[in-house]
Short mmCIF file of C-alpha atoms and ligand atoms in Angstrom, two decimals:
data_model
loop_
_atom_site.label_atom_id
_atom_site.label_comp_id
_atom_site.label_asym_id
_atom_site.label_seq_id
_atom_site.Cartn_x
_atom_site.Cartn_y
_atom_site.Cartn_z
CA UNK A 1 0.00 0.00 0.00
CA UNK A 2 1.66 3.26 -0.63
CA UNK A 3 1.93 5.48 1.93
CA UNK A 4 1.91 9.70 0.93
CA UNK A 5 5.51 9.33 1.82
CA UNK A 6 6.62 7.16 -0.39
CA UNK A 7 4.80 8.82 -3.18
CA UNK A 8 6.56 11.93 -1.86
CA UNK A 9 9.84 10.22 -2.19
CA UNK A 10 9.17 8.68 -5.27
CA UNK A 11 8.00 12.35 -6.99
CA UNK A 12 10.56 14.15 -5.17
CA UNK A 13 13.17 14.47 -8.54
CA UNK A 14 10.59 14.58 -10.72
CA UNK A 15 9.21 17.90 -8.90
CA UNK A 16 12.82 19.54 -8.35
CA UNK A 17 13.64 18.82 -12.44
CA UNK A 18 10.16 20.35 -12.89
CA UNK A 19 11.04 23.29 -11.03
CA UNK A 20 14.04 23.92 -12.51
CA UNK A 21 12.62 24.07 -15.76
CA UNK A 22 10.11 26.36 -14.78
CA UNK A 23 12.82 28.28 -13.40
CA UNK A 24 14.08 28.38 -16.92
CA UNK A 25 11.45 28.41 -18.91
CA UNK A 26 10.97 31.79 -17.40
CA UNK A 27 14.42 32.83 -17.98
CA UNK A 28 13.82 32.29 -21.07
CA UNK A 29 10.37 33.96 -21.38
CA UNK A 30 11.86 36.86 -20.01
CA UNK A 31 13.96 36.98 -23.13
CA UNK A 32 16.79 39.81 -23.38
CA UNK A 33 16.58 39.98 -19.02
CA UNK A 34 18.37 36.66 -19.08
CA UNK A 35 21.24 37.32 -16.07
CA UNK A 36 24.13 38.78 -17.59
CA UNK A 37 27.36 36.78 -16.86
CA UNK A 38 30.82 37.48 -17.92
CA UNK A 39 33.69 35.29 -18.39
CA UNK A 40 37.24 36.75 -17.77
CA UNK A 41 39.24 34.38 -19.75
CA UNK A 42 39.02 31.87 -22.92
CA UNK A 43 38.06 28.75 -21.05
CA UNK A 44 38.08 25.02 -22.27
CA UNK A 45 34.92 23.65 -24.07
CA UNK A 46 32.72 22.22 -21.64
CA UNK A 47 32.48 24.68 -19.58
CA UNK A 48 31.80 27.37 -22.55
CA UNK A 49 29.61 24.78 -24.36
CA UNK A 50 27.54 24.30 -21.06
CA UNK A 51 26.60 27.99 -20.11
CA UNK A 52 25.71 28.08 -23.83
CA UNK A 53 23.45 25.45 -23.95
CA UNK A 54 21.60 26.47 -20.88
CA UNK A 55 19.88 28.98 -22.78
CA UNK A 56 19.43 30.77 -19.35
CA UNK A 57 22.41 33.75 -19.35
CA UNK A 58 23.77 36.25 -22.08
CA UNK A 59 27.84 35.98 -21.99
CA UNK A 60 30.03 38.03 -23.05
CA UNK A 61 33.73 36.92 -22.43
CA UNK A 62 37.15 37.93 -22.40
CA UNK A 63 37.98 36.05 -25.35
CA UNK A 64 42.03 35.83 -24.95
CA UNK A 65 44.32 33.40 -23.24
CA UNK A 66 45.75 36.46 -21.41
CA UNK A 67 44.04 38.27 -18.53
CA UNK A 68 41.62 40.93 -19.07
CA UNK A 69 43.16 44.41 -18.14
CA UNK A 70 42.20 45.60 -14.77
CA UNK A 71 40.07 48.15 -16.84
CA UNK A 72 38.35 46.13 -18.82
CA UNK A 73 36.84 43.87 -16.20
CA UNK A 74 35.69 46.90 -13.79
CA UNK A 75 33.88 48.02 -17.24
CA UNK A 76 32.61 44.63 -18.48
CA UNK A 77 31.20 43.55 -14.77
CA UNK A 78 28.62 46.58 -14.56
CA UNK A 79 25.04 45.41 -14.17
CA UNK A 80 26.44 41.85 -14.31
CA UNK A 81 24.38 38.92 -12.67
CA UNK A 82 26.89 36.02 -12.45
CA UNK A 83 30.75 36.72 -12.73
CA UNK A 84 32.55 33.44 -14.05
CA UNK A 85 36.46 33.89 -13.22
CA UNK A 86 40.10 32.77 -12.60
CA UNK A 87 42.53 32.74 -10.00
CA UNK A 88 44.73 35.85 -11.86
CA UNK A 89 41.48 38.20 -10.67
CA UNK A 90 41.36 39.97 -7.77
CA UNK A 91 37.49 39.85 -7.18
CA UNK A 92 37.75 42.56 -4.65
CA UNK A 93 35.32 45.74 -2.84
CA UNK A 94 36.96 47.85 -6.32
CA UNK A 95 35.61 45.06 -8.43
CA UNK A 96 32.04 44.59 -6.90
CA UNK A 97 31.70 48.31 -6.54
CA UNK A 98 31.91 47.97 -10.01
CA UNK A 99 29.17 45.47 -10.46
CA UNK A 100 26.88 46.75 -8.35
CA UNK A 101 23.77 45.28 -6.81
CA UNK A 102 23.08 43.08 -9.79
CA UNK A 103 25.82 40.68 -8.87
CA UNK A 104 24.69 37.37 -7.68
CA UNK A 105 26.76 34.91 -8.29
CA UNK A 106 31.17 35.02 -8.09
CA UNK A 107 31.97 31.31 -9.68
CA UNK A 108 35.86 30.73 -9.68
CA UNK A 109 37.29 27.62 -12.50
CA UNK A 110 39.85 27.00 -9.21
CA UNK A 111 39.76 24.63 -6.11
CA UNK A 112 41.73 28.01 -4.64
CA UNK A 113 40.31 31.34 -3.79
CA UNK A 114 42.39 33.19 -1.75
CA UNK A 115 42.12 36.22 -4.88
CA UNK A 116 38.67 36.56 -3.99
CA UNK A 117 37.76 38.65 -0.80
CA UNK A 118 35.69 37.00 0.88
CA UNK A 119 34.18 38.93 3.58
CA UNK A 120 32.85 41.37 0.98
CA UNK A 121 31.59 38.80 -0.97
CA UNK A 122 29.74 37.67 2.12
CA UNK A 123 28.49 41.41 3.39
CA UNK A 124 26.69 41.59 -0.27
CA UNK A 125 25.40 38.28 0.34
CA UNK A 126 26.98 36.73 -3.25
CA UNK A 127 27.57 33.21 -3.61
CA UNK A 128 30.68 31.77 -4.51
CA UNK A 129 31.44 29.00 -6.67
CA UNK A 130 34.83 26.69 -6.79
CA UNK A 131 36.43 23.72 -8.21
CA UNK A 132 37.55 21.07 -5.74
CA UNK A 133 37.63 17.23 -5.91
CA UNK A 134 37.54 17.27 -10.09
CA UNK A 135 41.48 18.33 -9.97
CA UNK A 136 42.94 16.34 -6.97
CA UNK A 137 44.20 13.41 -9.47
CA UNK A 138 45.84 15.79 -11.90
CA UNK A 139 47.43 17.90 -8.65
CA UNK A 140 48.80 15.02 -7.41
CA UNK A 141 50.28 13.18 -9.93
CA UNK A 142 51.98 16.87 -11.19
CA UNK A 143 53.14 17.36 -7.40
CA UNK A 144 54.72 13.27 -7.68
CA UNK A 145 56.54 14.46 -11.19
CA UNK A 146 57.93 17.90 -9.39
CA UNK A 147 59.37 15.76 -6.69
CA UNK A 148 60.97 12.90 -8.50
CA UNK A 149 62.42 15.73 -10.74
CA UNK A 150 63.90 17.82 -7.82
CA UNK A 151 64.72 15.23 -6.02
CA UNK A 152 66.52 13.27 -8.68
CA UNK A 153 67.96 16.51 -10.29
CA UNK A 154 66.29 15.73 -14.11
CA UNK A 155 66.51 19.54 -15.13
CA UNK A 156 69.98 19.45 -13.71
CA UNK A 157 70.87 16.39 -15.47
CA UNK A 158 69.24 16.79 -18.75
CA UNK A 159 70.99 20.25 -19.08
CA UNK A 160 74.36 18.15 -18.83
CA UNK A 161 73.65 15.34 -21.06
CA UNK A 162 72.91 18.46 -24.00
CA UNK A 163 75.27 21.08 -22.88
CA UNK A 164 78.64 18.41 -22.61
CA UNK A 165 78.84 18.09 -19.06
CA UNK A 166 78.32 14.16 -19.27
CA UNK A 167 81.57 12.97 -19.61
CA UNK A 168 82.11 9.31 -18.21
CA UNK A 169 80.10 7.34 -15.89
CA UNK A 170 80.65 8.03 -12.23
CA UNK A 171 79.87 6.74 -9.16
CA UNK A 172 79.23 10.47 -7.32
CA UNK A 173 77.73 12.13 -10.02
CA UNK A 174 74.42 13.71 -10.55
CA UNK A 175 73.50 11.73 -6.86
CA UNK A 176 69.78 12.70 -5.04
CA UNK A 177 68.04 11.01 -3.01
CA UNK A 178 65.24 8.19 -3.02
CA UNK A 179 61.81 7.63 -1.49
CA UNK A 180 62.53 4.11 -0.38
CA UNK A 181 62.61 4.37 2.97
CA UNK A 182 61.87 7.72 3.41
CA UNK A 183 59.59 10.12 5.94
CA UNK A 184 57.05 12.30 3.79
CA UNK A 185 56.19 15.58 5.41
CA UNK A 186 52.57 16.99 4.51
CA UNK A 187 52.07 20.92 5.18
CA UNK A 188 48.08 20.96 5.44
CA UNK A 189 46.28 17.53 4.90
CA UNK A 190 43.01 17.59 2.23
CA UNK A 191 42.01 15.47 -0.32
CA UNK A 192 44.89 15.93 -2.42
CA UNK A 193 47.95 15.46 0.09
CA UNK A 194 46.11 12.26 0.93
CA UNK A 195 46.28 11.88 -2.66
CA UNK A 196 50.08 12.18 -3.17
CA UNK A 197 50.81 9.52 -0.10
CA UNK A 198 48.61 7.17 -1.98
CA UNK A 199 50.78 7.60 -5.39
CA UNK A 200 53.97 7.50 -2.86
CA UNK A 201 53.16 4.69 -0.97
CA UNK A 202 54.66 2.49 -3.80
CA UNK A 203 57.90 4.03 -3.84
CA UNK A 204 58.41 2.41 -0.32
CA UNK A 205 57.85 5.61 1.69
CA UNK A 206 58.15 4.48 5.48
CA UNK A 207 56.12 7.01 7.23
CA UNK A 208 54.23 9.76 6.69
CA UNK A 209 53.60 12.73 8.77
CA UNK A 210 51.52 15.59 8.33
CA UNK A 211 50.91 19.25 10.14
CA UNK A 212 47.47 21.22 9.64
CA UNK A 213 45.40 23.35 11.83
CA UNK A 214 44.15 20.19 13.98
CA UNK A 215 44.42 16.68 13.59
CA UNK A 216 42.54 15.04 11.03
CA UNK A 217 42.24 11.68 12.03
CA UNK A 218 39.47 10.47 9.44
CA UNK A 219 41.64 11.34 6.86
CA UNK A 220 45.22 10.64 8.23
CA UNK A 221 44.03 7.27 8.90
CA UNK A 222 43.20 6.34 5.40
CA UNK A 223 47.19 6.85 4.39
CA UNK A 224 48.40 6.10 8.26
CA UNK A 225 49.65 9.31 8.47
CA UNK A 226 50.73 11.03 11.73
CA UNK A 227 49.92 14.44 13.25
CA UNK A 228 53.10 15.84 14.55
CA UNK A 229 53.85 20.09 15.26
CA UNK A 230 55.06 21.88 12.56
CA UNK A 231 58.55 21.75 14.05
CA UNK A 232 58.81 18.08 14.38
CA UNK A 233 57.05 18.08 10.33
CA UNK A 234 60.76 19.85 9.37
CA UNK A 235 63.18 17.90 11.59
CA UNK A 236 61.99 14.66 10.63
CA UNK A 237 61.16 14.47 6.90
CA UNK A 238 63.42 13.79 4.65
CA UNK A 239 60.49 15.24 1.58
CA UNK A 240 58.15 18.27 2.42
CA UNK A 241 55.45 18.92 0.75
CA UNK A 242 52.79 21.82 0.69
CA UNK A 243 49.01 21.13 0.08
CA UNK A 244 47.62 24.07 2.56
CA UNK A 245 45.08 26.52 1.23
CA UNK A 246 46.76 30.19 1.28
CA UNK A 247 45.08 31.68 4.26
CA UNK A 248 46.58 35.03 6.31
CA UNK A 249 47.60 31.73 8.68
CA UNK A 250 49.67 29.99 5.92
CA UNK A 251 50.71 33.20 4.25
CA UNK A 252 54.89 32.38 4.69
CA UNK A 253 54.38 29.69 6.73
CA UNK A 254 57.47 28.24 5.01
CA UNK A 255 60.29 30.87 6.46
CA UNK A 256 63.79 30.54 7.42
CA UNK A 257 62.39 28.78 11.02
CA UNK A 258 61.18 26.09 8.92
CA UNK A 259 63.74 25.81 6.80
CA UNK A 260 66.33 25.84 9.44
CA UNK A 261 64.71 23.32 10.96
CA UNK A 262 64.81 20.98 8.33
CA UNK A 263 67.49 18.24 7.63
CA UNK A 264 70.23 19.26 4.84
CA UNK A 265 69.07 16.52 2.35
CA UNK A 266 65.22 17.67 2.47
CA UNK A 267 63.93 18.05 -0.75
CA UNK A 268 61.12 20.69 -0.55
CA UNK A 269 57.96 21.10 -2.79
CA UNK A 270 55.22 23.19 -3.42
CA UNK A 271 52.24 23.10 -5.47
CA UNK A 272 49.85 25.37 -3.47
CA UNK A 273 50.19 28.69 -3.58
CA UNK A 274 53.36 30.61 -4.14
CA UNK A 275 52.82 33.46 -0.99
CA UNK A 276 52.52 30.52 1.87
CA UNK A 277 56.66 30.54 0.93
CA UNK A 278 59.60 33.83 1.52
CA UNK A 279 61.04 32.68 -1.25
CA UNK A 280 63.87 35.01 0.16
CA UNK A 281 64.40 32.54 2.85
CA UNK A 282 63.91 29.61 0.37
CA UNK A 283 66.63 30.83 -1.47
CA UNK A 284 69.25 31.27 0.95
CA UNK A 285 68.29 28.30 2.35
CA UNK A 286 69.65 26.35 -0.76
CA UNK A 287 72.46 28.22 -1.61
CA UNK A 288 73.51 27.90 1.75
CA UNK A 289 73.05 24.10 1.72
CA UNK A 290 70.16 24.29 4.60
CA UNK A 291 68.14 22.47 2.11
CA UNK A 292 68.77 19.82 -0.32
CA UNK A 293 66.18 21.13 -3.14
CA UNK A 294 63.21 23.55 -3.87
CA UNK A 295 60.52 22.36 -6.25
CA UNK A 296 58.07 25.47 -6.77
CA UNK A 297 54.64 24.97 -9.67
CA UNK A 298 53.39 28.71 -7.90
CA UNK A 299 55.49 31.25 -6.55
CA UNK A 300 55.03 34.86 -6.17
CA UNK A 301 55.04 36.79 -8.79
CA UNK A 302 53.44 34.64 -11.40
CA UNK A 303 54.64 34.39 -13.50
CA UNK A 304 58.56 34.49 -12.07
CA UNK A 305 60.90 37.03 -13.62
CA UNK A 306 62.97 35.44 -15.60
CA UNK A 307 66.13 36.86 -14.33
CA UNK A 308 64.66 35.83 -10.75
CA UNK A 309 67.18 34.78 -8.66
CA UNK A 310 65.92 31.59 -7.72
CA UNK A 311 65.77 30.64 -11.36
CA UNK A 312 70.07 30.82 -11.03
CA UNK A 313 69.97 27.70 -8.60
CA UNK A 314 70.37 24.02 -9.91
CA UNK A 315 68.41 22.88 -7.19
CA UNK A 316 65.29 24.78 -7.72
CA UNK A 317 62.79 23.74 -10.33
CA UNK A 318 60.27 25.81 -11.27
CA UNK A 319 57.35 25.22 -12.95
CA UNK A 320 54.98 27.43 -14.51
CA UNK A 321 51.67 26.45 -12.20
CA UNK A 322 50.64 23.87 -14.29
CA UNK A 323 49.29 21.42 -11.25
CA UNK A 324 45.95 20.61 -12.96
CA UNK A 325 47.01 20.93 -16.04
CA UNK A 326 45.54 18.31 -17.78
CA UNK A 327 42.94 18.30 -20.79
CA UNK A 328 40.61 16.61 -19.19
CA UNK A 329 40.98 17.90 -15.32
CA UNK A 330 40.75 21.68 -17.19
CA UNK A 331 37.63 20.60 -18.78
CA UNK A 332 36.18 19.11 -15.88
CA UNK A 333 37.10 22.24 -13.70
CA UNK A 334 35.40 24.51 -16.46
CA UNK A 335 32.27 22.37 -16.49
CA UNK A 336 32.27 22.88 -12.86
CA UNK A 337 32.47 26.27 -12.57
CA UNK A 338 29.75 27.18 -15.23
CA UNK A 339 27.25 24.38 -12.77
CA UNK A 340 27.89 26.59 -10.14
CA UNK A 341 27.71 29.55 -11.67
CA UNK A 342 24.41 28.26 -13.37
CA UNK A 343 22.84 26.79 -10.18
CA UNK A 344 23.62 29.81 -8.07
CA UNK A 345 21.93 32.17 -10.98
CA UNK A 346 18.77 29.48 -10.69
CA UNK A 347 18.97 30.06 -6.53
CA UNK A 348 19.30 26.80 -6.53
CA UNK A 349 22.23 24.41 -4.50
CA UNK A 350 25.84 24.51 -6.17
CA UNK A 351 27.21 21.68 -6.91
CA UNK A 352 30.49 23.17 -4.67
CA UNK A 353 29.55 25.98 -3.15
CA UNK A 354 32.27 28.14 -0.82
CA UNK A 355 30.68 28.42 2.53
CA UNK A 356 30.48 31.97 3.45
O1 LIG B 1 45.94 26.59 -8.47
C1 LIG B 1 44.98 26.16 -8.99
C2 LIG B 1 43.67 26.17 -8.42
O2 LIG B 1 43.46 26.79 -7.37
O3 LIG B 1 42.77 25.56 -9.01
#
């Protein structure tokens, strides 16, 4: 016998699909008052083909692979409903002045979103979009290749085998240092430092350690990971790496205290966010040996001067913050955004939603 429950349950997608299209079949109806988004950048397909298919917002985009000019985007976001951006804006008061009170909807095509201020966002009560889960794969395996390269000096030792510096075999040359056996520091443990352990576990690491804010035992358990202080983090690992959102509590978090404290053949990496390092302290801390190696994907400025000085050192490699920089993880993070940026424009749940 059915109960009204289980006719409720049973209903219960057919009435939210039901509402959504009434949501925008009116949209629609309302014809040239569909929400105005823009787009900052020239973003993969998906996410483009997706906000075009809706039917439900008129774009107009940034149509270049380089960011819009400061000027152009505090022009372009006037009246705006739904603001669909990367992490090289600075969605800030200047910016959402500039929108005004049309602005509904801030949806970021990145997991981070430390350029987007927050507590203004809040005040005006817009939603904010991001991109988490869809890039931890490509993040880690990226952050796995950064490591094995600084660690086992490739750069280094490509540049020799082209430029004539590989003379005979020898026994001391071109040396690093191996996983096998190794302890595997974690600055800030989230989905994807519990995604590098997994890909490191292999390699015969023999412990892993992590710092954050508070234990996270959940988590830490699933890669046996264990919570230690910050200090004990550099003492005892032998590989460092950085997964910790940029926050004003991570901003430098990585100074010459840390680095001090870490052992002279630590190979360091970070694929984060370039600010939670002084790179001033990074760098003296390998050219004075405090360090073994440096491997940086973000850094601050980005991108690096070229005539940067940490670009000088053999053991720093420096990648151009390419992390999730895969065809399909872009895709995937572009699709994401324009859900959110769709849903939140409907009123409706995001799909990942910052909580403000
Ligand atoms: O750095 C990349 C991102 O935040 O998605």
């Amino acid at each position: 016998m059915w109960s009204f429950s289980h006719i409720k349950v049973l209903y219960k997608p057919f009435v939210a699909e039901f509402s959504t299209c009434c949501k925008l079949q009116a949209m629609k109806a309302a014809g040239r008052h569909l929400p105005k988004v823009y787009i900052t950048r020239r973003i993969p397909p998906d996410g483009l083909n997706i906000l075009k298919q809706s039917g439900s917002c008129q774009i107009e985009q940034w149509d270049s692979d380089d960011p819009v000019p400061r000027s152009e985007l505090l022009k372009k976001v006037s009246g705006v409903q739904g603001l669909y951006c990367l992490l090289t804006e600075k969605i800030d008061k200047e910016v959402l002045d500039a929108a005004g009170p049309s602005l509904k909807v801030v949806s970021t095509m990145s997991v981070g979103y430390d350029h987007l201020s927050l507590e203004e966002l809040k005040q005006r009560g817009i939603r904010v979009g991001f991109t988490p889960d869809v890039l931890t794969e490509a993040v880690a395996e990226l952050t796995v290749a950064l490591l094995l390269a600084t660690s086992r000096r490739l750069i280094e030792a490509v540049d020799e085998a082209k430029n004539g510096g590989w003379g005979t075999w020898k026994p001391l040359w071109m040396c690093g240092s191996g996983l096998t056996g190794s302890t595997f520091g974690i600055l800030g443990l989230g989905r994807i430092g519990e995604a590098i352990a997994k890909r490191l576990k292999p390699f015969g690491v023999k412990k892993f350690l992590y710092n954050d804010i508070a234990p996270r035992d959940e988590l830490a358990s699933r890669i046996s990971a264990e919570f230690v202080s910050l200090e004990e983090l550099a003492k005892q690992s032998d590989f460092i790496t950085v997964c910790c959102a940029l926050t004003p509590e991570t901003q430098e978090i990585c100074n010459k205290h840390l680095f001090s404290r870490m052992k002279k053949n630590a190979i360091f990496v970070n694929t984060s966010r370039g600010a939670v390092v002084n790179q001033e302290d990074l760098y003296h801390a390998l050219v004075n040996g405090q360090i073994a190696g440096a491997g940086l994907d973000v850094t601050v400025p980005e991108p690096l001067p070229t005539d940067h000085p940490l670009f000088k050192l053999k053991n720093c490699v420096i990648l151009p913050h390419i992390a999730s920089a895969t065809v399909e993880t872009r895709n995937a993070m572009s699709a994401l955004a324009a859900n959110n940026l769709l849903a939140g424009l409907r009123g409706d749940a995001m799909p990942k939603e910052v909580p403000l």
